[in-house]
Amino acid sequence: MNSTKQMLAVQSVVQELLAELHAKSGCDKLRMTRESLAEILCEVGAKSTTAAASETELRTFFLNLRVEELALARACAAGNNSAWELFLTRYREKLYLSALRIAREDSAARELADSLYADLYGTTTRDGQRISKLASYTGRGSLEGWLRTVLAQEYVNRYRRTKRLISLDEESEEGTQFRAPAMKEEVSSADPRLQVATLESATDEALSCLSGEERMILSAYYLDERTLAEIARMLGVHESTISRKVDKLAKSLRKQLLAGLMRRDMSRRQAEEALEVDVRDLQLDIRRSLTQEKPPPAFSEKSEEAQATDGREWIGIPNPGGVPNGGHPKTSPIEAPKKLRT
Amino acid sequence: MPQLPQIVRERLKTSPPPGIHPDADVLTAFGERLLPESERAVVLDHLARCGDCREIIALALPVSEAADVAPLRNAQRGWFSRSALRWGMVAAGIVAAASVGIHQIRVHQRANVTVAHVTSRAQEQEQQQESDARIPIQAPQAQTAAPANSPREESAVKSPAAVVSNKPASAHETKDFLQPGRTGRAGSAEASAMVASGAAVGGPRRNPKMAMAEPPRDLPFAQGLRKSMSPATAKQAPVPAPSPEVPPSVSETVEVQGQSNQIATQSGSLSQEQSLQGRNAGEPQLSAERADVVERAKPPAAPSDTPTAAPASTPRWTISSSGSLQRSFDGGNTWQNVAVAAKPPVIGNVMTAESVARPQADKSFKKSRSREENKSQTPTISNPMFRAVAAAGLEVWAGGSGSMLYHSRDGGEQWTRVLPSAHGIVLTGDITTVEFSDRQHGTVSTSSSEVWTTGDGGQSWQKQ
């Protein structure tokens, strides 16, 4: 019901703007009829707008469309030779340059570009029809930008495939038995585990207060290690804006985390210490405690006693010669290799 | 950048897995900031959780913008740019002060030159008069000069082309020609001319204050008038008057001056009253005006002989320090004096007898003087004292003292005298500026603060 209503609204707006859009699209050069353009526009409109879109929204949507590039892409997808010629003269060089920039290496760039050409031309067929990737272009952004995005997607997909292979190796090597949820359920009273859980919940709470953009900036800066300039360009704002935002976000997050931890019955000092601790170390402690708890049952009693008195000592018990450095078993000869691996 | 607690990084990584990835269209539109706000927020939320899509966006950034990043980074070095700015400001200040100083010095020098020039003029005139009183030694030099007084008159009438030499004849002719409509307007031409000559001759001696300013304006005119009044005695040669002629005119002058000490004739004035006003208004400003004229005629870069703006192919024009019109065909390297042949004035709407008589007389004097200076060979040509010149291609307009305005359509070969007039009013005073924006539209302003404009290349004039 809603979709038919939306379709009707789209159609009426398309009919209204068709003359203008047709003039803008330069369809005549591509020997594309006005009717086929209207069809394409309706399809794009139905795909990219929501049923709730008002008529003015639809109107702005269509007026902002890159009709000329859309017509070119669709003409190429339909196998129009003159359109292909135009497309290649316009974009061949740019496509290769973009591929080179993404792959950073000549042969890989050529491979990437070639595979994209194959997709664009449509090597796969369905019902005897070539399916060109260009048919999925809707003209919302520039065709050049779209081509770059498709290249990047292709590149990331490949990278992801290879990455997945590696990570599978790692997983099989390390095993999956140490996943956090299982851990938590198993031992909830252990101090490091409790600390991790507290930290995690406080962190999630603080993070949930951030907007999508703020989280994205944090992730891009701290996880992807993008430069401020790159993030600025991704978001289309000035570099100094991003710089200010990252600085502010990191500080406010820290404050909120401290406040959250203190609400969770930690003293300020404890909370600050908890934040300084490398969580991977804490998790390692948990891992260690698990490995130590299960296989040697002889230690279980002692460990329970130790647990009752002091968590730190409890860690030190299996290796009394170890350094009592706040539970960091870095010097432990048994655990050292595992830590290095992570 | 502050460090983020490790736990935050970990939790950022382990955010709930994103749902469906946005397609290339949406990502492109996001990267190009074309998405509506609501949709953008959705994509941002996805990007916050999805490292792959973040990477796609980053990889798909346009290549060209990479170049834009460099200036951005440079711009971040605030202290550097700020200090550079600071020094730039200081430098700009110094340059501004220096240029103002230089300009002041130039203006000052120019004024000095003008005053010096005017002074030398005055001395020259005095010398001339003295020599008049003695013997016409230089008379033979003037090739156009008639051997005797009466024959000259005849020759002048006979050869109209020799407009320059026969002042009286042309003056009378024009007067007759104009007389019908205009007799009642002012006193007789002779009367006003007498006053004018008297005041002019006496002026420099009696009133030392005005000595510098007056002679160049008044003497040529007055002397010319004097000659025109007494054709038999007037000399066209550089050193004109035979000794018997001079004493009477001097005595007349003294009388007139006795009556009106302050009266000085403005060369273009029609009546005594007008001249009085004109003088009072005009004199104090004289040096300033002249400096102004010099400035207008010459762009600041070349103070001495700067031509008026004209295409390289056409001659460039300037006014020499002695008031003669000069042109240059080689872009200003060498200058030659241009002789302006005085033809009967082109009459605008109406013209007074006086106005015709006066300029003619004026011209005759200047002609003789300039002949002396320039040693010009042609009898019919002389150089009056010019003050402003404007050229547009081959069209040249030159104006000077005594409401003298000449127009040439062929780059200075042939000249026509133009006397702007409208509704019975004629241009009076010395022409100080001549500006022609094109062949048709021009503006002429005078020392008596009149501004005349034409919209048809000088055929008709309007006073403003």
JSON list of N, CA and C in Angstrom, two decimals, chain A residues 141-204:
[
{"chain": "A", "resi": 141, "resn": "GLY", "atom": "N", "xyz": [25.56, 10.40, -6.23]},
{"chain": "A", "resi": 141, "resn": "GLY", "atom": "CA", "xyz": [26.86, 11.10, -6.18]},
{"chain": "A", "resi": 141, "resn": "GLY", "atom": "C", "xyz": [27.39, 11.16, -7.59]},
{"chain": "A", "resi": 142, "resn": "SER", "atom": "N", "xyz": [28.59, 11.68, -7.73]},
{"chain": "A", "resi": 142, "resn": "SER", "atom": "CA", "xyz": [29.17, 11.76, -9.07]},
{"chain": "A", "resi": 142, "resn": "SER", "atom": "C", "xyz": [29.53, 10.35, -9.53]},
{"chain": "A", "resi": 143, "resn": "LEU", "atom": "N", "xyz": [29.53, 10.18, -10.84]},
{"chain": "A", "resi": 143, "resn": "LEU", "atom": "CA", "xyz": [29.87, 8.88, -11.40]},
{"chain": "A", "resi": 143, "resn": "LEU", "atom": "C", "xyz": [31.33, 8.55, -11.09]},
{"chain": "A", "resi": 144, "resn": "GLU", "atom": "N", "xyz": [32.15, 9.56, -11.12]},
{"chain": "A", "resi": 144, "resn": "GLU", "atom": "CA", "xyz": [33.56, 9.34, -10.82]},
{"chain": "A", "resi": 144, "resn": "GLU", "atom": "C", "xyz": [33.73, 8.86, -9.39]},
{"chain": "A", "resi": 145, "resn": "GLY", "atom": "N", "xyz": [33.04, 9.53, -8.48]},
{"chain": "A", "resi": 145, "resn": "GLY", "atom": "CA", "xyz": [33.11, 9.12, -7.08]},
{"chain": "A", "resi": 145, "resn": "GLY", "atom": "C", "xyz": [32.57, 7.72, -6.88]},
{"chain": "A", "resi": 146, "resn": "TRP", "atom": "N", "xyz": [31.53, 7.42, -7.61]},
{"chain": "A", "resi": 146, "resn": "TRP", "atom": "CA", "xyz": [30.93, 6.10, -7.50]},
{"chain": "A", "resi": 146, "resn": "TRP", "atom": "C", "xyz": [31.92, 5.04, -7.97]},
{"chain": "A", "resi": 147, "resn": "LEU", "atom": "N", "xyz": [32.59, 5.33, -9.08]},
{"chain": "A", "resi": 147, "resn": "LEU", "atom": "CA", "xyz": [33.58, 4.38, -9.59]},
{"chain": "A", "resi": 147, "resn": "LEU", "atom": "C", "xyz": [34.69, 4.15, -8.57]},
{"chain": "A", "resi": 148, "resn": "ARG", "atom": "N", "xyz": [35.12, 5.21, -7.95]},
{"chain": "A", "resi": 148, "resn": "ARG", "atom": "CA", "xyz": [36.16, 5.07, -6.93]},
{"chain": "A", "resi": 148, "resn": "ARG", "atom": "C", "xyz": [35.66, 4.23, -5.77]},
{"chain": "A", "resi": 149, "resn": "THR", "atom": "N", "xyz": [34.42, 4.50, -5.37]},
{"chain": "A", "resi": 149, "resn": "THR", "atom": "CA", "xyz": [33.86, 3.73, -4.25]},
{"chain": "A", "resi": 149, "resn": "THR", "atom": "C", "xyz": [33.77, 2.26, -4.60]},
{"chain": "A", "resi": 150, "resn": "VAL", "atom": "N", "xyz": [33.34, 1.98, -5.82]},
{"chain": "A", "resi": 150, "resn": "VAL", "atom": "CA", "xyz": [33.22, 0.58, -6.23]},
{"chain": "A", "resi": 150, "resn": "VAL", "atom": "C", "xyz": [34.59, -0.08, -6.23]},
{"chain": "A", "resi": 151, "resn": "LEU", "atom": "N", "xyz": [35.59, 0.68, -6.72]},
{"chain": "A", "resi": 151, "resn": "LEU", "atom": "CA", "xyz": [36.95, 0.15, -6.70]},
{"chain": "A", "resi": 151, "resn": "LEU", "atom": "C", "xyz": [37.39, -0.16, -5.27]},
{"chain": "A", "resi": 152, "resn": "ALA", "atom": "N", "xyz": [37.11, 0.79, -4.38]},
{"chain": "A", "resi": 152, "resn": "ALA", "atom": "CA", "xyz": [37.51, 0.61, -2.99]},
{"chain": "A", "resi": 152, "resn": "ALA", "atom": "C", "xyz": [36.79, -0.58, -2.37]},
{"chain": "A", "resi": 153, "resn": "GLN", "atom": "N", "xyz": [35.53, -0.72, -2.70]},
{"chain": "A", "resi": 153, "resn": "GLN", "atom": "CA", "xyz": [34.77, -1.87, -2.18]},
{"chain": "A", "resi": 153, "resn": "GLN", "atom": "C", "xyz": [35.40, -3.18, -2.65]},
{"chain": "A", "resi": 154, "resn": "GLU", "atom": "N", "xyz": [35.70, -3.19, -3.93]},
{"chain": "A", "resi": 154, "resn": "GLU", "atom": "CA", "xyz": [36.30, -4.38, -4.50]},
{"chain": "A", "resi": 154, "resn": "GLU", "atom": "C", "xyz": [37.61, -4.70, -3.80]},
{"chain": "A", "resi": 155, "resn": "TYR", "atom": "N", "xyz": [38.39, -3.64, -3.59]},
{"chain": "A", "resi": 155, "resn": "TYR", "atom": "CA", "xyz": [39.69, -3.83, -2.95]},
{"chain": "A", "resi": 155, "resn": "TYR", "atom": "C", "xyz": [39.52, -4.31, -1.52]},
{"chain": "A", "resi": 156, "resn": "VAL", "atom": "N", "xyz": [38.61, -3.70, -0.79]},
{"chain": "A", "resi": 156, "resn": "VAL", "atom": "CA", "xyz": [38.41, -4.08, 0.61]},
{"chain": "A", "resi": 156, "resn": "VAL", "atom": "C", "xyz": [37.86, -5.51, 0.69]},
{"chain": "A", "resi": 157, "resn": "ASN", "atom": "N", "xyz": [37.00, -5.87, -0.26]},
{"chain": "A", "resi": 157, "resn": "ASN", "atom": "CA", "xyz": [36.46, -7.23, -0.25]},
{"chain": "A", "resi": 157, "resn": "ASN", "atom": "C", "xyz": [37.57, -8.26, -0.42]},
{"chain": "A", "resi": 158, "resn": "ARG", "atom": "N", "xyz": [38.47, -7.95, -1.36]},
{"chain": "A", "resi": 158, "resn": "ARG", "atom": "CA", "xyz": [39.59, -8.88, -1.55]},
{"chain": "A", "resi": 158, "resn": "ARG", "atom": "C", "xyz": [40.43, -8.97, -0.30]},
{"chain": "A", "resi": 159, "resn": "TYR", "atom": "N", "xyz": [40.72, -7.77, 0.24]},
{"chain": "A", "resi": 159, "resn": "TYR", "atom": "CA", "xyz": [41.56, -7.71, 1.43]},
{"chain": "A", "resi": 159, "resn": "TYR", "atom": "C", "xyz": [40.91, -8.46, 2.58]},
{"chain": "A", "resi": 160, "resn": "ARG", "atom": "N", "xyz": [39.60, -8.27, 2.63]},
{"chain": "A", "resi": 160, "resn": "ARG", "atom": "CA", "xyz": [38.85, -8.91, 3.70]},
{"chain": "A", "resi": 160, "resn": "ARG", "atom": "C", "xyz": [38.92, -10.43, 3.54]},
{"chain": "A", "resi": 161, "resn": "ARG", "atom": "N", "xyz": [38.83, -10.87, 2.31]},
{"chain": "A", "resi": 161, "resn": "ARG", "atom": "CA", "xyz": [38.91, -12.31, 2.05]},
{"chain": "A", "resi": 161, "resn": "ARG", "atom": "C", "xyz": [40.24, -12.86, 2.55]},
{"chain": "A", "resi": 162, "resn": "THR", "atom": "N", "xyz": [41.32, -12.18, 2.15]},
{"chain": "A", "resi": 162, "resn": "THR", "atom": "CA", "xyz": [42.63, -12.68, 2.57]},
{"chain": "A", "resi": 162, "resn": "THR", "atom": "C", "xyz": [42.79, -12.56, 4.07]},
{"chain": "A", "resi": 163, "resn": "LYS", "atom": "N", "xyz": [42.25, -11.48, 4.62]},
{"chain": "A", "resi": 163, "resn": "LYS", "atom": "CA", "xyz": [42.37, -11.27, 6.05]},
{"chain": "A", "resi": 163, "resn": "LYS", "atom": "C", "xyz": [41.63, -12.38, 6.80]},
{"chain": "A", "resi": 164, "resn": "ARG", "atom": "N", "xyz": [40.51, -12.72, 6.23]},
{"chain": "A", "resi": 164, "resn": "ARG", "atom": "CA", "xyz": [39.73, -13.75, 6.89]},
{"chain": "A", "resi": 164, "resn": "ARG", "atom": "C", "xyz": [40.48, -15.07, 6.93]},
{"chain": "A", "resi": 165, "resn": "LEU", "atom": "N", "xyz": [41.18, -15.34, 5.85]},
{"chain": "A", "resi": 165, "resn": "LEU", "atom": "CA", "xyz": [41.99, -16.56, 5.81]},
{"chain": "A", "resi": 165, "resn": "LEU", "atom": "C", "xyz": [43.01, -16.54, 6.94]},
{"chain": "A", "resi": 166, "resn": "ILE", "atom": "N", "xyz": [43.67, -15.42, 7.10]},
{"chain": "A", "resi": 166, "resn": "ILE", "atom": "CA", "xyz": [44.70, -15.32, 8.13]},
{"chain": "A", "resi": 166, "resn": "ILE", "atom": "C", "xyz": [44.08, -15.47, 9.50]},
{"chain": "A", "resi": 167, "resn": "SER", "atom": "N", "xyz": [42.97, -14.76, 9.69]},
{"chain": "A", "resi": 167, "resn": "SER", "atom": "CA", "xyz": [42.39, -14.78, 11.02]},
{"chain": "A", "resi": 167, "resn": "SER", "atom": "C", "xyz": [41.87, -16.16, 11.37]},
{"chain": "A", "resi": 168, "resn": "LEU", "atom": "N", "xyz": [41.45, -16.91, 10.35]},
{"chain": "A", "resi": 168, "resn": "LEU", "atom": "CA", "xyz": [41.03, -18.28, 10.62]},
{"chain": "A", "resi": 168, "resn": "LEU", "atom": "C", "xyz": [42.21, -19.09, 11.14]},
{"chain": "A", "resi": 169, "resn": "ASP", "atom": "N", "xyz": [43.35, -18.84, 10.49]},
{"chain": "A", "resi": 169, "resn": "ASP", "atom": "CA", "xyz": [44.55, -19.53, 10.95]},
{"chain": "A", "resi": 169, "resn": "ASP", "atom": "C", "xyz": [44.82, -19.23, 12.40]},
{"chain": "A", "resi": 170, "resn": "GLU", "atom": "N", "xyz": [44.76, -17.93, 12.66]},
{"chain": "A", "resi": 170, "resn": "GLU", "atom": "CA", "xyz": [45.05, -17.52, 14.03]},
{"chain": "A", "resi": 170, "resn": "GLU", "atom": "C", "xyz": [44.08, -18.14, 15.01]},
{"chain": "A", "resi": 171, "resn": "GLU", "atom": "N", "xyz": [42.85, -18.15, 14.59]},
{"chain": "A", "resi": 171, "resn": "GLU", "atom": "CA", "xyz": [41.82, -18.68, 15.49]},
{"chain": "A", "resi": 171, "resn": "GLU", "atom": "C", "xyz": [42.07, -20.15, 15.79]},
{"chain": "A", "resi": 172, "resn": "SER", "atom": "N", "xyz": [42.38, -20.88, 14.71]},
{"chain": "A", "resi": 172, "resn": "SER", "atom": "CA", "xyz": [42.57, -22.32, 14.93]},
{"chain": "A", "resi": 172, "resn": "SER", "atom": "C", "xyz": [43.80, -22.55, 15.79]},
{"chain": "A", "resi": 173, "resn": "GLU", "atom": "N", "xyz": [44.75, -21.64, 15.65]},
{"chain": "A", "resi": 173, "resn": "GLU", "atom": "CA", "xyz": [45.96, -21.81, 16.44]},
{"chain": "A", "resi": 173, "resn": "GLU", "atom": "C", "xyz": [45.69, -21.52, 17.91]},
{"chain": "A", "resi": 174, "resn": "GLU", "atom": "N", "xyz": [44.97, -20.43, 18.10]},
{"chain": "A", "resi": 174, "resn": "GLU", "atom": "CA", "xyz": [44.76, -20.00, 19.47]},
{"chain": "A", "resi": 174, "resn": "GLU", "atom": "C", "xyz": [43.60, -20.71, 20.15]},
{"chain": "A", "resi": 175, "resn": "GLY", "atom": "N", "xyz": [42.72, -21.18, 19.32]},
{"chain": "A", "resi": 175, "resn": "GLY", "atom": "CA", "xyz": [41.54, -21.80, 19.92]},
{"chain": "A", "resi": 175, "resn": "GLY", "atom": "C", "xyz": [40.51, -20.75, 20.26]},
{"chain": "A", "resi": 176, "resn": "THR", "atom": "N", "xyz": [39.29, -21.18, 20.47]},
{"chain": "A", "resi": 176, "resn": "THR", "atom": "CA", "xyz": [38.22, -20.22, 20.72]},
{"chain": "A", "resi": 176, "resn": "THR", "atom": "C", "xyz": [37.70, -20.30, 22.14]},
{"chain": "A", "resi": 177, "resn": "GLN", "atom": "N", "xyz": [38.38, -21.09, 22.94]},
{"chain": "A", "resi": 177, "resn": "GLN", "atom": "CA", "xyz": [37.80, -21.33, 24.26]},
{"chain": "A", "resi": 177, "resn": "GLN", "atom": "C", "xyz": [37.92, -20.15, 25.20]},
{"chain": "A", "resi": 178, "resn": "PHE", "atom": "N", "xyz": [38.66, -19.10, 24.79]},
{"chain": "A", "resi": 178, "resn": "PHE", "atom": "CA", "xyz": [38.86, -17.99, 25.73]},
{"chain": "A", "resi": 178, "resn": "PHE", "atom": "C", "xyz": [37.96, -16.82, 25.45]},
{"chain": "A", "resi": 179, "resn": "ARG", "atom": "N", "xyz": [36.92, -17.00, 24.74]},
{"chain": "A", "resi": 179, "resn": "ARG", "atom": "CA", "xyz": [36.06, -15.85, 24.43]},
{"chain": "A", "resi": 179, "resn": "ARG", "atom": "C", "xyz": [35.45, -15.27, 25.70]},
{"chain": "A", "resi": 180, "resn": "ALA", "atom": "N", "xyz": [35.35, -14.00, 25.66]},
{"chain": "A", "resi": 180, "resn": "ALA", "atom": "CA", "xyz": [35.01, -13.28, 26.87]},
{"chain": "A", "resi": 180, "resn": "ALA", "atom": "C", "xyz": [33.69, -13.69, 27.53]},
{"chain": "A", "resi": 181, "resn": "PRO", "atom": "N", "xyz": [32.59, -13.82, 26.77]},
{"chain": "A", "resi": 181, "resn": "PRO", "atom": "CA", "xyz": [31.30, -14.10, 27.42]},
{"chain": "A", "resi": 181, "resn": "PRO", "atom": "C", "xyz": [31.35, -15.36, 28.27]},
{"chain": "A", "resi": 182, "resn": "ALA", "atom": "N", "xyz": [31.96, -16.39, 27.72]},
{"chain": "A", "resi": 182, "resn": "ALA", "atom": "CA", "xyz": [32.07, -17.64, 28.45]},
{"chain": "A", "resi": 182, "resn": "ALA", "atom": "C", "xyz": [32.82, -17.42, 29.75]},
{"chain": "A", "resi": 183, "resn": "MET", "atom": "N", "xyz": [33.85, -16.62, 29.64]},
{"chain": "A", "resi": 183, "resn": "MET", "atom": "CA", "xyz": [34.68, -16.34, 30.79]},
{"chain": "A", "resi": 183, "resn": "MET", "atom": "C", "xyz": [33.87, -15.70, 31.91]},
{"chain": "A", "resi": 184, "resn": "LYS", "atom": "N", "xyz": [33.13, -14.71, 31.51]},
{"chain": "A", "resi": 184, "resn": "LYS", "atom": "CA", "xyz": [32.39, -13.95, 32.51]},
{"chain": "A", "resi": 184, "resn": "LYS", "atom": "C", "xyz": [31.41, -14.84, 33.27]},
{"chain": "A", "resi": 185, "resn": "GLU", "atom": "N", "xyz": [30.77, -15.65, 32.47]},
{"chain": "A", "resi": 185, "resn": "GLU", "atom": "CA", "xyz": [29.78, -16.51, 33.13]},
{"chain": "A", "resi": 185, "resn": "GLU", "atom": "C", "xyz": [30.46, -17.46, 34.13]},
{"chain": "A", "resi": 186, "resn": "GLU", "atom": "N", "xyz": [31.62, -17.90, 33.69]},
{"chain": "A", "resi": 186, "resn": "GLU", "atom": "CA", "xyz": [32.29, -18.89, 34.53]},
{"chain": "A", "resi": 186, "resn": "GLU", "atom": "C", "xyz": [32.66, -18.34, 35.90]},
{"chain": "A", "resi": 187, "resn": "VAL", "atom": "N", "xyz": [33.44, -17.30, 35.85]},
{"chain": "A", "resi": 187, "resn": "VAL", "atom": "CA", "xyz": [33.88, -16.74, 37.12]},
{"chain": "A", "resi": 187, "resn": "VAL", "atom": "C", "xyz": [33.51, -15.27, 37.16]},
{"chain": "A", "resi": 188, "resn": "SER", "atom": "N", "xyz": [32.61, -14.94, 37.99]},
{"chain": "A", "resi": 188, "resn": "SER", "atom": "CA", "xyz": [32.21, -13.54, 38.05]},
{"chain": "A", "resi": 188, "resn": "SER", "atom": "C", "xyz": [32.79, -12.87, 39.30]},
{"chain": "A", "resi": 189, "resn": "SER", "atom": "N", "xyz": [33.21, -13.69, 40.21]},
{"chain": "A", "resi": 189, "resn": "SER", "atom": "CA", "xyz": [33.66, -13.08, 41.45]},
{"chain": "A", "resi": 189, "resn": "SER", "atom": "C", "xyz": [35.15, -12.72, 41.43]},
{"chain": "A", "resi": 190, "resn": "ALA", "atom": "N", "xyz": [35.86, -13.32, 40.47]},
{"chain": "A", "resi": 190, "resn": "ALA", "atom": "CA", "xyz": [37.30, -13.04, 40.43]},
{"chain": "A", "resi": 190, "resn": "ALA", "atom": "C", "xyz": [37.53, -11.57, 40.18]},
{"chain": "A", "resi": 191, "resn": "ASP", "atom": "N", "xyz": [38.51, -10.99, 40.88]},
{"chain": "A", "resi": 191, "resn": "ASP", "atom": "CA", "xyz": [38.71, -9.55, 40.83]},
{"chain": "A", "resi": 191, "resn": "ASP", "atom": "C", "xyz": [39.03, -9.02, 39.44]},
{"chain": "A", "resi": 192, "resn": "PRO", "atom": "N", "xyz": [39.99, -9.62, 38.72]},
{"chain": "A", "resi": 192, "resn": "PRO", "atom": "CA", "xyz": [40.27, -9.07, 37.38]},
{"chain": "A", "resi": 192, "resn": "PRO", "atom": "C", "xyz": [39.07, -9.17, 36.48]},
{"chain": "A", "resi": 193, "resn": "ARG", "atom": "N", "xyz": [38.37, -10.26, 36.58]},
{"chain": "A", "resi": 193, "resn": "ARG", "atom": "CA", "xyz": [37.20, -10.43, 35.73]},
{"chain": "A", "resi": 193, "resn": "ARG", "atom": "C", "xyz": [36.12, -9.41, 36.10]},
{"chain": "A", "resi": 194, "resn": "LEU", "atom": "N", "xyz": [35.99, -9.24, 37.36]},
{"chain": "A", "resi": 194, "resn": "LEU", "atom": "CA", "xyz": [35.02, -8.24, 37.82]},
{"chain": "A", "resi": 194, "resn": "LEU", "atom": "C", "xyz": [35.42, -6.86, 37.34]},
{"chain": "A", "resi": 195, "resn": "GLN", "atom": "N", "xyz": [36.73, -6.62, 37.44]},
{"chain": "A", "resi": 195, "resn": "GLN", "atom": "CA", "xyz": [37.24, -5.32, 37.02]},
{"chain": "A", "resi": 195, "resn": "GLN", "atom": "C", "xyz": [36.98, -5.10, 35.53]},
{"chain": "A", "resi": 196, "resn": "VAL", "atom": "N", "xyz": [37.25, -6.13, 34.75]},
{"chain": "A", "resi": 196, "resn": "VAL", "atom": "CA", "xyz": [37.04, -6.03, 33.30]},
{"chain": "A", "resi": 196, "resn": "VAL", "atom": "C", "xyz": [35.57, -5.77, 33.02]},
{"chain": "A", "resi": 197, "resn": "ALA", "atom": "N", "xyz": [34.71, -6.51, 33.70]},
{"chain": "A", "resi": 197, "resn": "ALA", "atom": "CA", "xyz": [33.28, -6.34, 33.46]},
{"chain": "A", "resi": 197, "resn": "ALA", "atom": "C", "xyz": [32.84, -4.93, 33.81]},
{"chain": "A", "resi": 198, "resn": "THR", "atom": "N", "xyz": [33.33, -4.46, 34.96]},
{"chain": "A", "resi": 198, "resn": "THR", "atom": "CA", "xyz": [32.97, -3.11, 35.38]},
{"chain": "A", "resi": 198, "resn": "THR", "atom": "C", "xyz": [33.45, -2.09, 34.35]},
{"chain": "A", "resi": 199, "resn": "LEU", "atom": "N", "xyz": [34.70, -2.27, 33.96]},
{"chain": "A", "resi": 199, "resn": "LEU", "atom": "CA", "xyz": [35.26, -1.35, 32.97]},
{"chain": "A", "resi": 199, "resn": "LEU", "atom": "C", "xyz": [34.44, -1.37, 31.68]},
{"chain": "A", "resi": 200, "resn": "GLU", "atom": "N", "xyz": [34.12, -2.58, 31.26]},
{"chain": "A", "resi": 200, "resn": "GLU", "atom": "CA", "xyz": [33.40, -2.70, 29.99]},
{"chain": "A", "resi": 200, "resn": "GLU", "atom": "C", "xyz": [32.04, -2.04, 30.06]},
{"chain": "A", "resi": 201, "resn": "SER", "atom": "N", "xyz": [31.37, -2.29, 31.15]},
{"chain": "A", "resi": 201, "resn": "SER", "atom": "CA", "xyz": [30.02, -1.70, 31.22]},
{"chain": "A", "resi": 201, "resn": "SER", "atom": "C", "xyz": [30.10, -0.19, 31.30]},
{"chain": "A", "resi": 202, "resn": "ALA", "atom": "N", "xyz": [31.10, 0.30, 32.06]},
{"chain": "A", "resi": 202, "resn": "ALA", "atom": "CA", "xyz": [31.25, 1.76, 32.15]},
{"chain": "A", "resi": 202, "resn": "ALA", "atom": "C", "xyz": [31.61, 2.35, 30.79]},
{"chain": "A", "resi": 203, "resn": "THR", "atom": "N", "xyz": [32.48, 1.62, 30.09]},
{"chain": "A", "resi": 203, "resn": "THR", "atom": "CA", "xyz": [32.89, 2.12, 28.76]},
{"chain": "A", "resi": 203, "resn": "THR", "atom": "C", "xyz": [31.70, 2.13, 27.80]},
{"chain": "A", "resi": 204, "resn": "ASP", "atom": "N", "xyz": [30.97, 1.04, 27.79]},
{"chain": "A", "resi": 204, "resn": "ASP", "atom": "CA", "xyz": [29.83, 0.97, 26.88]},
{"chain": "A", "resi": 204, "resn": "ASP", "atom": "C", "xyz": [28.84, 2.09, 27.18]}
]
